[in-house]
Amino acid sequence: MKAPLLTVESVSKRFGATQALKDASFTIRAGTIHSLVGRNGAGKSTIVNIIAGIYKQDKGKILFEGKDLTPYSVFERQKMGIRIVPQQASIVPELTVAENMFLGVWPKKKNGFVDWKLLFSEAAVELKKYGLDAAPKDKFKTLNAVDKRKVNIIRAMYGGAKLIILDEPTTALTSVERDELFTFVNELKANGTAFIFISHYLQEVVDLSDEVTVLRDGLSFPGSDGEELKEEKLSRLIAGEDVEIFRRTQHAHNNKKQVKLECKNLCGSILKNVSIKLYEREIVGIVGFPGSGARELCRTLFGLEKMTAGSIIIPGKGNLSIPNPTVAMKNGISYLSNDRYKEGIIQLMSIVENISLPLLTSILKTKLGLVDKKKANKNAQNYFDYLKVKANSVFDKAGSLSGGNQQKICVAKTLGPSPDILNLDEPTIGIDIKSREEIIEIIDQLTVEKNISVLYLTNDFDELVRITDRIVFFHNGKLMRDVYNNNLSHEDVIKIRDEVKDEASMAGMEACFGG
């Protein structure tokens, strides 16, 4: 058996009255992938920050290659080979791939100026070494999502990483992109690099891990061989109880049901003659590869992408033009973005301020044009309790919350304007399993109790088949197939998605060759 690379021995950490960690212990060996799983607030971020040197433990010790890390700074630990690739990596989209790869350590000439020739040549070597199909001078923003993740990992490897901490690396990736990232990680693992993998997607954890440590209420439970674990068993370990997996009772629409939203021949930058009806109390799943039109439909309906032709019709309101989100919300349409950092929360603002943002010019506005703070606080507290947000109060900064609780704040913002139609783009992304099931059930309740209709976009197909009544499949800007969810499985969705892609490819070939 390989010697331990990292040993965590009885580590404890308290923040005020909160016991974040209590005697946490586990071991990581070189060339292995060790997953840390647990609910939001279970202690995952705390232990990672202690390993990296950002926090100091109150008790216990951490050994790296036999050395006690206690006296070493963050920078010294990085030089020793401990690197974090955070969920939101420090990158500058407008800079090149090479500039981002060496951000903070650009090579210098003797005169102190950046040695651009060396920077780009070194980047070319690294990109070739790790098989990344990108040019050093490409703008970072032009890379696809998985290549962006790879560049951040390559940056860690260039810095001499022996242990890389991957914090929710698959967030917002498609299943295909996830597989590509895992292949890349496994190649590095085979060459001796160790990984700490943090994810709320338990099947990923089971598939990828050599060992797993469960954190619950600050306590750690011994790691287990990933191949021996089942997702259901992990769920129970994480929650400390049996987690009930929610499944919606599917609602088949009929001629008596009211149409809540209709698109006729809708066109946009990607969308091509999309026609779809959304009925009252219905949840329609949307499936498609990046750039297929799936996400673009949601964003067009909320005024974030331009509609160039066609119609958006809401009964009683007629044929609508939706040039911006304000108009969308006035017409009862809300949108939850898949990117909570750019389009969801403002981290430096409090929970109550974030939840209040969509309501400042409407229900929270007084006759004098001021914000009714008492009403805002009450509204935020209602959602705080309803969504079971884990924080001290609604006055905590949003940036101080775990990723899952930040996502709950985004959900609260979406529900704030009391919409008739919800566009949900990855609504449970980065949320632990119990919170995920709570949110799925809440969405189901909203359709029944509030008569809300939902467009539901997610790459978690197990989740998709449990919550939707109907699923539409997009490819190349077109709605290719509309399928009732008669007990569809995860595998059924993948099969139909791939069939749709093949059909579109065949149609394209026939058009080219006159077939």
mmCIF file with all atom_site columns, C-alpha atoms in Angstrom, residues 51-226:
data_model
loop_
_atom_site.group_PDB
_atom_site.id
_atom_site.type_symbol
_atom_site.label_atom_id
_atom_site.label_alt_id
_atom_site.label_comp_id
_atom_site.label_asym_id
_atom_site.label_entity_id
_atom_site.label_seq_id
_atom_site.pdbx_PDB_ins_code
_atom_site.Cartn_x
_atom_site.Cartn_y
_atom_site.Cartn_z
_atom_site.occupancy
_atom_site.B_iso_or_equiv
_atom_site.pdbx_formal_charge
_atom_site.auth_seq_id
_atom_site.auth_comp_id
_atom_site.auth_asym_id
_atom_site.auth_atom_id
_atom_site.pdbx_PDB_model_num
ATOM 1   C CA . ILE A 1 51  ? -5.379  21.918 4.723   1.00 0.00 ? 51  ILE A CA 1
ATOM 2   C CA . ALA A 1 52  ? -4.571  24.888 2.464   1.00 0.00 ? 52  ALA A CA 1
ATOM 3   C CA . GLY A 1 53  ? -3.488  27.042 5.420   1.00 0.00 ? 53  GLY A CA 1
ATOM 4   C CA . ILE A 1 54  ? -6.257  29.636 5.133   1.00 0.00 ? 54  ILE A CA 1
ATOM 5   C CA . TYR A 1 55  ? -7.615  28.647 8.570   1.00 0.00 ? 55  TYR A CA 1
ATOM 6   C CA . LYS A 1 56  ? -5.711  27.293 11.571  1.00 0.00 ? 56  LYS A CA 1
ATOM 7   C CA . GLN A 1 57  ? -7.164  24.321 13.401  1.00 0.00 ? 57  GLN A CA 1
ATOM 8   C CA . ASP A 1 58  ? -7.952  24.649 17.122  1.00 0.00 ? 58  ASP A CA 1
ATOM 9   C CA . LYS A 1 59  ? -6.855  21.086 17.806  1.00 0.00 ? 59  LYS A CA 1
ATOM 10  C CA . GLY A 1 60  ? -5.252  18.181 15.966  1.00 0.00 ? 60  GLY A CA 1
ATOM 11  C CA . LYS A 1 61  ? -2.673  18.204 13.213  1.00 0.00 ? 61  LYS A CA 1
ATOM 12  C CA . ILE A 1 62  ? -2.226  17.723 9.495   1.00 0.00 ? 62  ILE A CA 1
ATOM 13  C CA . LEU A 1 63  ? 0.812   15.942 8.088   1.00 0.00 ? 63  LEU A CA 1
ATOM 14  C CA . PHE A 1 64  ? 1.969   16.297 4.486   1.00 0.00 ? 64  PHE A CA 1
ATOM 15  C CA . GLU A 1 65  ? 4.698   13.884 3.426   1.00 0.00 ? 65  GLU A CA 1
ATOM 16  C CA . GLY A 1 66  ? 5.316   13.375 7.136   1.00 0.00 ? 66  GLY A CA 1
ATOM 17  C CA . LYS A 1 67  ? 5.685   17.095 7.953   1.00 0.00 ? 67  LYS A CA 1
ATOM 18  C CA . ASP A 1 68  ? 3.370   18.844 10.397  1.00 0.00 ? 68  ASP A CA 1
ATOM 19  C CA . LEU A 1 69  ? 1.804   21.670 8.357   1.00 0.00 ? 69  LEU A CA 1
ATOM 20  C CA . THR A 1 70  ? 0.878   23.831 11.355  1.00 0.00 ? 70  THR A CA 1
ATOM 21  C CA . PRO A 1 71  ? 3.761   26.347 11.069  1.00 0.00 ? 71  PRO A CA 1
ATOM 22  C CA . TYR A 1 72  ? 3.532   26.714 7.283   1.00 0.00 ? 72  TYR A CA 1
ATOM 23  C CA . SER A 1 73  ? 1.724   29.554 5.477   1.00 0.00 ? 73  SER A CA 1
ATOM 24  C CA . VAL A 1 74  ? -0.613  29.267 2.484   1.00 0.00 ? 74  VAL A CA 1
ATOM 25  C CA . PHE A 1 75  ? 2.225   30.207 0.124   1.00 0.00 ? 75  PHE A CA 1
ATOM 26  C CA . GLU A 1 76  ? 4.622   27.716 1.717   1.00 0.00 ? 76  GLU A CA 1
ATOM 27  C CA . ARG A 1 77  ? 2.041   24.939 1.440   1.00 0.00 ? 77  ARG A CA 1
ATOM 28  C CA . GLN A 1 78  ? 1.564   25.762 -2.236  1.00 0.00 ? 78  GLN A CA 1
ATOM 29  C CA . LYS A 1 79  ? 5.319   25.406 -2.763  1.00 0.00 ? 79  LYS A CA 1
ATOM 30  C CA . MET A 1 80  ? 5.143   22.042 -0.986  1.00 0.00 ? 80  MET A CA 1
ATOM 31  C CA . GLY A 1 81  ? 2.539   20.902 -3.547  1.00 0.00 ? 81  GLY A CA 1
ATOM 32  C CA . ILE A 1 82  ? -0.913  21.604 -2.063  1.00 0.00 ? 82  ILE A CA 1
ATOM 33  C CA . ARG A 1 83  ? -3.151  23.424 -4.535  1.00 0.00 ? 83  ARG A CA 1
ATOM 34  C CA . ILE A 1 84  ? -6.855  24.325 -4.591  1.00 0.00 ? 84  ILE A CA 1
ATOM 35  C CA . VAL A 1 85  ? -8.828  24.594 -7.818  1.00 0.00 ? 85  VAL A CA 1
ATOM 36  C CA . PRO A 1 86  ? -11.910 26.417 -6.492  1.00 0.00 ? 86  PRO A CA 1
ATOM 37  C CA . GLN A 1 87  ? -15.419 26.296 -7.903  1.00 0.00 ? 87  GLN A CA 1
ATOM 38  C CA . GLN A 1 88  ? -14.925 29.867 -9.104  1.00 0.00 ? 88  GLN A CA 1
ATOM 39  C CA . ALA A 1 89  ? -11.260 29.993 -10.098 1.00 0.00 ? 89  ALA A CA 1
ATOM 40  C CA . SER A 1 90  ? -9.390  33.301 -10.257 1.00 0.00 ? 90  SER A CA 1
ATOM 41  C CA . ILE A 1 91  ? -9.331  33.955 -13.974 1.00 0.00 ? 91  ILE A CA 1
ATOM 42  C CA . VAL A 1 92  ? -9.587  37.020 -16.211 1.00 0.00 ? 92  VAL A CA 1
ATOM 43  C CA . PRO A 1 93  ? -11.787 36.165 -19.226 1.00 0.00 ? 93  PRO A CA 1
ATOM 44  C CA . GLU A 1 94  ? -10.351 38.906 -21.441 1.00 0.00 ? 94  GLU A CA 1
ATOM 45  C CA . LEU A 1 95  ? -6.770  37.708 -20.970 1.00 0.00 ? 95  LEU A CA 1
ATOM 46  C CA . THR A 1 96  ? -5.238  34.907 -23.029 1.00 0.00 ? 96  THR A CA 1
ATOM 47  C CA . VAL A 1 97  ? -5.024  31.256 -22.040 1.00 0.00 ? 97  VAL A CA 1
ATOM 48  C CA . ALA A 1 98  ? -1.291  31.682 -21.367 1.00 0.00 ? 98  ALA A CA 1
ATOM 49  C CA . GLU A 1 99  ? -1.767  34.798 -19.231 1.00 0.00 ? 99  GLU A CA 1
ATOM 50  C CA . ASN A 1 100 ? -4.386  33.033 -17.120 1.00 0.00 ? 100 ASN A CA 1
ATOM 51  C CA . MET A 1 101 ? -2.321  29.859 -16.876 1.00 0.00 ? 101 MET A CA 1
ATOM 52  C CA . PHE A 1 102 ? 0.530   31.771 -15.221 1.00 0.00 ? 102 PHE A CA 1
ATOM 53  C CA . LEU A 1 103 ? -1.563  34.468 -13.527 1.00 0.00 ? 103 LEU A CA 1
ATOM 54  C CA . GLY A 1 104 ? 0.468   35.938 -10.672 1.00 0.00 ? 104 GLY A CA 1
ATOM 55  C CA . VAL A 1 105 ? 3.696   34.240 -11.767 1.00 0.00 ? 105 VAL A CA 1
ATOM 56  C CA . TRP A 1 106 ? 4.333   35.704 -15.200 1.00 0.00 ? 106 TRP A CA 1
ATOM 57  C CA . PRO A 1 107 ? 8.008   35.212 -16.156 1.00 0.00 ? 107 PRO A CA 1
ATOM 58  C CA . LYS A 1 108 ? 10.087  38.391 -15.994 1.00 0.00 ? 108 LYS A CA 1
ATOM 59  C CA . LYS A 1 109 ? 13.123  39.663 -17.838 1.00 0.00 ? 109 LYS A CA 1
ATOM 60  C CA . LYS A 1 110 ? 16.113  41.100 -15.985 1.00 0.00 ? 110 LYS A CA 1
ATOM 61  C CA . ASN A 1 111 ? 14.669  44.590 -16.453 1.00 0.00 ? 111 ASN A CA 1
ATOM 62  C CA . GLY A 1 112 ? 11.495  43.552 -14.604 1.00 0.00 ? 112 GLY A CA 1
ATOM 63  C CA . PHE A 1 113 ? 9.198   43.523 -17.634 1.00 0.00 ? 113 PHE A CA 1
ATOM 64  C CA . VAL A 1 114 ? 7.125   40.474 -18.542 1.00 0.00 ? 114 VAL A CA 1
ATOM 65  C CA . ASP A 1 115 ? 8.918   38.032 -20.823 1.00 0.00 ? 115 ASP A CA 1
ATOM 66  C CA . TRP A 1 116 ? 6.019   37.511 -23.226 1.00 0.00 ? 116 TRP A CA 1
ATOM 67  C CA . LYS A 1 117 ? 7.937   35.219 -25.554 1.00 0.00 ? 117 LYS A CA 1
ATOM 68  C CA . LEU A 1 118 ? 8.816   32.877 -22.694 1.00 0.00 ? 118 LEU A CA 1
ATOM 69  C CA . LEU A 1 119 ? 5.278   33.058 -21.277 1.00 0.00 ? 119 LEU A CA 1
ATOM 70  C CA . PHE A 1 120 ? 3.643   31.963 -24.534 1.00 0.00 ? 120 PHE A CA 1
ATOM 71  C CA . SER A 1 121 ? 6.266   29.314 -25.322 1.00 0.00 ? 121 SER A CA 1
ATOM 72  C CA . GLU A 1 122 ? 5.965   27.799 -21.818 1.00 0.00 ? 122 GLU A CA 1
ATOM 73  C CA . ALA A 1 123 ? 2.184   27.784 -22.160 1.00 0.00 ? 123 ALA A CA 1
ATOM 74  C CA . ALA A 1 124 ? 2.444   25.984 -25.512 1.00 0.00 ? 124 ALA A CA 1
ATOM 75  C CA . VAL A 1 125 ? 4.612   23.306 -23.899 1.00 0.00 ? 125 VAL A CA 1
ATOM 76  C CA . GLU A 1 126 ? 2.146   22.800 -21.034 1.00 0.00 ? 126 GLU A CA 1
ATOM 77  C CA . LEU A 1 127 ? -0.911  22.698 -23.299 1.00 0.00 ? 127 LEU A CA 1
ATOM 78  C CA . LYS A 1 128 ? 0.741   20.092 -25.526 1.00 0.00 ? 128 LYS A CA 1
ATOM 79  C CA . LYS A 1 129 ? 1.954   18.103 -22.520 1.00 0.00 ? 129 LYS A CA 1
ATOM 80  C CA . TYR A 1 130 ? -1.583  17.751 -21.163 1.00 0.00 ? 130 TYR A CA 1
ATOM 81  C CA . GLY A 1 131 ? -3.271  17.322 -24.548 1.00 0.00 ? 131 GLY A CA 1
ATOM 82  C CA . LEU A 1 132 ? -5.362  20.484 -24.446 1.00 0.00 ? 132 LEU A CA 1
ATOM 83  C CA . ASP A 1 133 ? -6.521  21.662 -27.872 1.00 0.00 ? 133 ASP A CA 1
ATOM 84  C CA . ALA A 1 134 ? -6.158  25.402 -27.283 1.00 0.00 ? 134 ALA A CA 1
ATOM 85  C CA . ALA A 1 135 ? -3.651  28.009 -28.420 1.00 0.00 ? 135 ALA A CA 1
ATOM 86  C CA . PRO A 1 136 ? -1.711  30.074 -25.832 1.00 0.00 ? 136 PRO A CA 1
ATOM 87  C CA . LYS A 1 137 ? -2.938  33.320 -27.401 1.00 0.00 ? 137 LYS A CA 1
ATOM 88  C CA . ASP A 1 138 ? -6.620  32.330 -27.466 1.00 0.00 ? 138 ASP A CA 1
ATOM 89  C CA . LYS A 1 139 ? -8.820  34.464 -25.227 1.00 0.00 ? 139 LYS A CA 1
ATOM 90  C CA . PHE A 1 140 ? -9.681  32.457 -22.118 1.00 0.00 ? 140 PHE A CA 1
ATOM 91  C CA . LYS A 1 141 ? -13.360 33.356 -22.529 1.00 0.00 ? 141 LYS A CA 1
ATOM 92  C CA . THR A 1 142 ? -13.463 31.489 -25.870 1.00 0.00 ? 142 THR A CA 1
ATOM 93  C CA . LEU A 1 143 ? -12.733 28.127 -24.222 1.00 0.00 ? 143 LEU A CA 1
ATOM 94  C CA . ASN A 1 144 ? -15.560 25.727 -23.498 1.00 0.00 ? 144 ASN A CA 1
ATOM 95  C CA . ALA A 1 145 ? -16.439 24.990 -19.877 1.00 0.00 ? 145 ALA A CA 1
ATOM 96  C CA . VAL A 1 146 ? -14.417 21.792 -19.515 1.00 0.00 ? 146 VAL A CA 1
ATOM 97  C CA . ASP A 1 147 ? -11.278 23.287 -21.093 1.00 0.00 ? 147 ASP A CA 1
ATOM 98  C CA . LYS A 1 148 ? -11.486 26.176 -18.631 1.00 0.00 ? 148 LYS A CA 1
ATOM 99  C CA . ARG A 1 149 ? -11.456 23.629 -15.791 1.00 0.00 ? 149 ARG A CA 1
ATOM 100 C CA . LYS A 1 150 ? -8.491  21.858 -17.387 1.00 0.00 ? 150 LYS A CA 1
ATOM 101 C CA . VAL A 1 151 ? -6.473  25.087 -17.686 1.00 0.00 ? 151 VAL A CA 1
ATOM 102 C CA . ASN A 1 152 ? -6.974  25.747 -13.978 1.00 0.00 ? 152 ASN A CA 1
ATOM 103 C CA . ILE A 1 153 ? -5.787  22.227 -13.161 1.00 0.00 ? 153 ILE A CA 1
ATOM 104 C CA . ILE A 1 154 ? -2.787  22.637 -15.495 1.00 0.00 ? 154 ILE A CA 1
ATOM 105 C CA . ARG A 1 155 ? -1.961  25.871 -13.658 1.00 0.00 ? 155 ARG A CA 1
ATOM 106 C CA . ALA A 1 156 ? -1.875  23.881 -10.419 1.00 0.00 ? 156 ALA A CA 1
ATOM 107 C CA . MET A 1 157 ? 0.288   21.174 -12.002 1.00 0.00 ? 157 MET A CA 1
ATOM 108 C CA . TYR A 1 158 ? 2.731   23.765 -13.364 1.00 0.00 ? 158 TYR A CA 1
ATOM 109 C CA . GLY A 1 159 ? 3.098   25.018 -9.794  1.00 0.00 ? 159 GLY A CA 1
ATOM 110 C CA . GLY A 1 160 ? 4.297   21.564 -8.716  1.00 0.00 ? 160 GLY A CA 1
ATOM 111 C CA . ALA A 1 161 ? 1.044   20.183 -7.332  1.00 0.00 ? 161 ALA A CA 1
ATOM 112 C CA . LYS A 1 162 ? 1.145   16.832 -5.563  1.00 0.00 ? 162 LYS A CA 1
ATOM 113 C CA . LEU A 1 163 ? -2.318  17.202 -4.030  1.00 0.00 ? 163 LEU A CA 1
ATOM 114 C CA . ILE A 1 164 ? -5.057  19.087 -5.894  1.00 0.00 ? 164 ILE A CA 1
ATOM 115 C CA . ILE A 1 165 ? -8.308  19.992 -4.174  1.00 0.00 ? 165 ILE A CA 1
ATOM 116 C CA . LEU A 1 166 ? -11.170 20.093 -6.695  1.00 0.00 ? 166 LEU A CA 1
ATOM 117 C CA . ASP A 1 167 ? -14.145 21.998 -5.284  1.00 0.00 ? 167 ASP A CA 1
ATOM 118 C CA . GLU A 1 168 ? -17.342 21.164 -7.212  1.00 0.00 ? 168 GLU A CA 1
ATOM 119 C CA . PRO A 1 169 ? -15.435 20.939 -10.529 1.00 0.00 ? 169 PRO A CA 1
ATOM 120 C CA . THR A 1 170 ? -18.381 19.603 -12.536 1.00 0.00 ? 170 THR A CA 1
ATOM 121 C CA . THR A 1 171 ? -20.783 22.437 -11.737 1.00 0.00 ? 171 THR A CA 1
ATOM 122 C CA . ALA A 1 172 ? -22.599 23.504 -14.944 1.00 0.00 ? 172 ALA A CA 1
ATOM 123 C CA . LEU A 1 173 ? -20.879 20.806 -17.047 1.00 0.00 ? 173 LEU A CA 1
ATOM 124 C CA . THR A 1 174 ? -22.845 18.464 -19.284 1.00 0.00 ? 174 THR A CA 1
ATOM 125 C CA . SER A 1 175 ? -22.542 14.713 -18.754 1.00 0.00 ? 175 SER A CA 1
ATOM 126 C CA . VAL A 1 176 ? -20.216 14.514 -21.777 1.00 0.00 ? 176 VAL A CA 1
ATOM 127 C CA . GLU A 1 177 ? -18.023 17.315 -20.395 1.00 0.00 ? 177 GLU A CA 1
ATOM 128 C CA . ARG A 1 178 ? -17.947 15.631 -16.983 1.00 0.00 ? 178 ARG A CA 1
ATOM 129 C CA . ASP A 1 179 ? -16.702 12.401 -18.535 1.00 0.00 ? 179 ASP A CA 1
ATOM 130 C CA . GLU A 1 180 ? -14.004 14.336 -20.396 1.00 0.00 ? 180 GLU A CA 1
ATOM 131 C CA . LEU A 1 181 ? -12.889 16.056 -17.184 1.00 0.00 ? 181 LEU A CA 1
ATOM 132 C CA . PHE A 1 182 ? -12.804 12.753 -15.288 1.00 0.00 ? 182 PHE A CA 1
ATOM 133 C CA . THR A 1 183 ? -10.659 11.166 -18.001 1.00 0.00 ? 183 THR A CA 1
ATOM 134 C CA . PHE A 1 184 ? -8.227  14.070 -17.624 1.00 0.00 ? 184 PHE A CA 1
ATOM 135 C CA . VAL A 1 185 ? -8.160  13.753 -13.818 1.00 0.00 ? 185 VAL A CA 1
ATOM 136 C CA . ASN A 1 186 ? -7.648  9.984  -13.987 1.00 0.00 ? 186 ASN A CA 1
ATOM 137 C CA . GLU A 1 187 ? -4.674  10.461 -16.320 1.00 0.00 ? 187 GLU A CA 1
ATOM 138 C CA . LEU A 1 188 ? -3.055  12.798 -13.775 1.00 0.00 ? 188 LEU A CA 1
ATOM 139 C CA . LYS A 1 189 ? -3.902  10.351 -10.989 1.00 0.00 ? 189 LYS A CA 1
ATOM 140 C CA . ALA A 1 190 ? -2.160  7.550  -12.910 1.00 0.00 ? 190 ALA A CA 1
ATOM 141 C CA . ASN A 1 191 ? 1.003   9.678  -12.901 1.00 0.00 ? 191 ASN A CA 1
ATOM 142 C CA . GLY A 1 192 ? 0.926   10.031 -9.110  1.00 0.00 ? 192 GLY A CA 1
ATOM 143 C CA . THR A 1 193 ? -1.115  13.177 -8.439  1.00 0.00 ? 193 THR A CA 1
ATOM 144 C CA . ALA A 1 194 ? -3.569  12.915 -5.543  1.00 0.00 ? 194 ALA A CA 1
ATOM 145 C CA . PHE A 1 195 ? -6.941  14.640 -5.523  1.00 0.00 ? 195 PHE A CA 1
ATOM 146 C CA . ILE A 1 196 ? -9.475  15.708 -2.943  1.00 0.00 ? 196 ILE A CA 1
ATOM 147 C CA . PHE A 1 197 ? -12.786 15.719 -4.817  1.00 0.00 ? 197 PHE A CA 1
ATOM 148 C CA . ILE A 1 198 ? -15.747 17.666 -3.437  1.00 0.00 ? 198 ILE A CA 1
ATOM 149 C CA . SER A 1 199 ? -19.118 17.153 -5.102  1.00 0.00 ? 199 SER A CA 1
ATOM 150 C CA . HIS A 1 200 ? -22.820 16.947 -4.324  1.00 0.00 ? 200 HIS A CA 1
ATOM 151 C CA . TYR A 1 201 ? -23.325 14.592 -7.280  1.00 0.00 ? 201 TYR A CA 1
ATOM 152 C CA . LEU A 1 202 ? -23.093 11.309 -5.417  1.00 0.00 ? 202 LEU A CA 1
ATOM 153 C CA . GLN A 1 203 ? -22.997 9.055  -8.452  1.00 0.00 ? 203 GLN A CA 1
ATOM 154 C CA . GLU A 1 204 ? -19.904 10.977 -9.598  1.00 0.00 ? 204 GLU A CA 1
ATOM 155 C CA . VAL A 1 205 ? -18.355 10.354 -6.203  1.00 0.00 ? 205 VAL A CA 1
ATOM 156 C CA . VAL A 1 206 ? -19.077 6.631  -6.405  1.00 0.00 ? 206 VAL A CA 1
ATOM 157 C CA . ASP A 1 207 ? -17.748 6.381  -9.965  1.00 0.00 ? 207 ASP A CA 1
ATOM 158 C CA . LEU A 1 208 ? -14.566 8.428  -9.477  1.00 0.00 ? 208 LEU A CA 1
ATOM 159 C CA . SER A 1 209 ? -13.357 7.856  -5.932  1.00 0.00 ? 209 SER A CA 1
ATOM 160 C CA . ASP A 1 210 ? -10.802 5.482  -4.495  1.00 0.00 ? 210 ASP A CA 1
ATOM 161 C CA . GLU A 1 211 ? -11.933 6.475  -1.012  1.00 0.00 ? 211 GLU A CA 1
ATOM 162 C CA . VAL A 1 212 ? -14.696 8.601  0.486   1.00 0.00 ? 212 VAL A CA 1
ATOM 163 C CA . THR A 1 213 ? -14.927 10.477 3.770   1.00 0.00 ? 213 THR A CA 1
ATOM 164 C CA . VAL A 1 214 ? -18.344 11.632 4.936   1.00 0.00 ? 214 VAL A CA 1
ATOM 165 C CA . LEU A 1 215 ? -18.555 14.796 7.037   1.00 0.00 ? 215 LEU A CA 1
ATOM 166 C CA . ARG A 1 216 ? -21.680 15.334 9.113   1.00 0.00 ? 216 ARG A CA 1
ATOM 167 C CA . ASP A 1 217 ? -22.175 18.058 11.719  1.00 0.00 ? 217 ASP A CA 1
ATOM 168 C CA . GLY A 1 218 ? -18.404 18.522 11.931  1.00 0.00 ? 218 GLY A CA 1
ATOM 169 C CA . LEU A 1 219 ? -17.737 14.826 12.511  1.00 0.00 ? 219 LEU A CA 1
ATOM 170 C CA . SER A 1 220 ? -15.935 12.570 10.022  1.00 0.00 ? 220 SER A CA 1
ATOM 171 C CA . PHE A 1 221 ? -16.746 8.984  9.189   1.00 0.00 ? 221 PHE A CA 1
ATOM 172 C CA . PRO A 1 222 ? -14.017 6.599  7.971   1.00 0.00 ? 222 PRO A CA 1
ATOM 173 C CA . GLY A 1 223 ? -13.318 6.522  4.252   1.00 0.00 ? 223 GLY A CA 1
ATOM 174 C CA . SER A 1 224 ? -14.621 3.593  2.258   1.00 0.00 ? 224 SER A CA 1
ATOM 175 C CA . ASP A 1 225 ? -13.646 2.044  -1.053  1.00 0.00 ? 225 ASP A CA 1
ATOM 176 C CA . GLY A 1 226 ? -15.629 3.948  -3.690  1.00 0.00 ? 226 GLY A CA 1
#
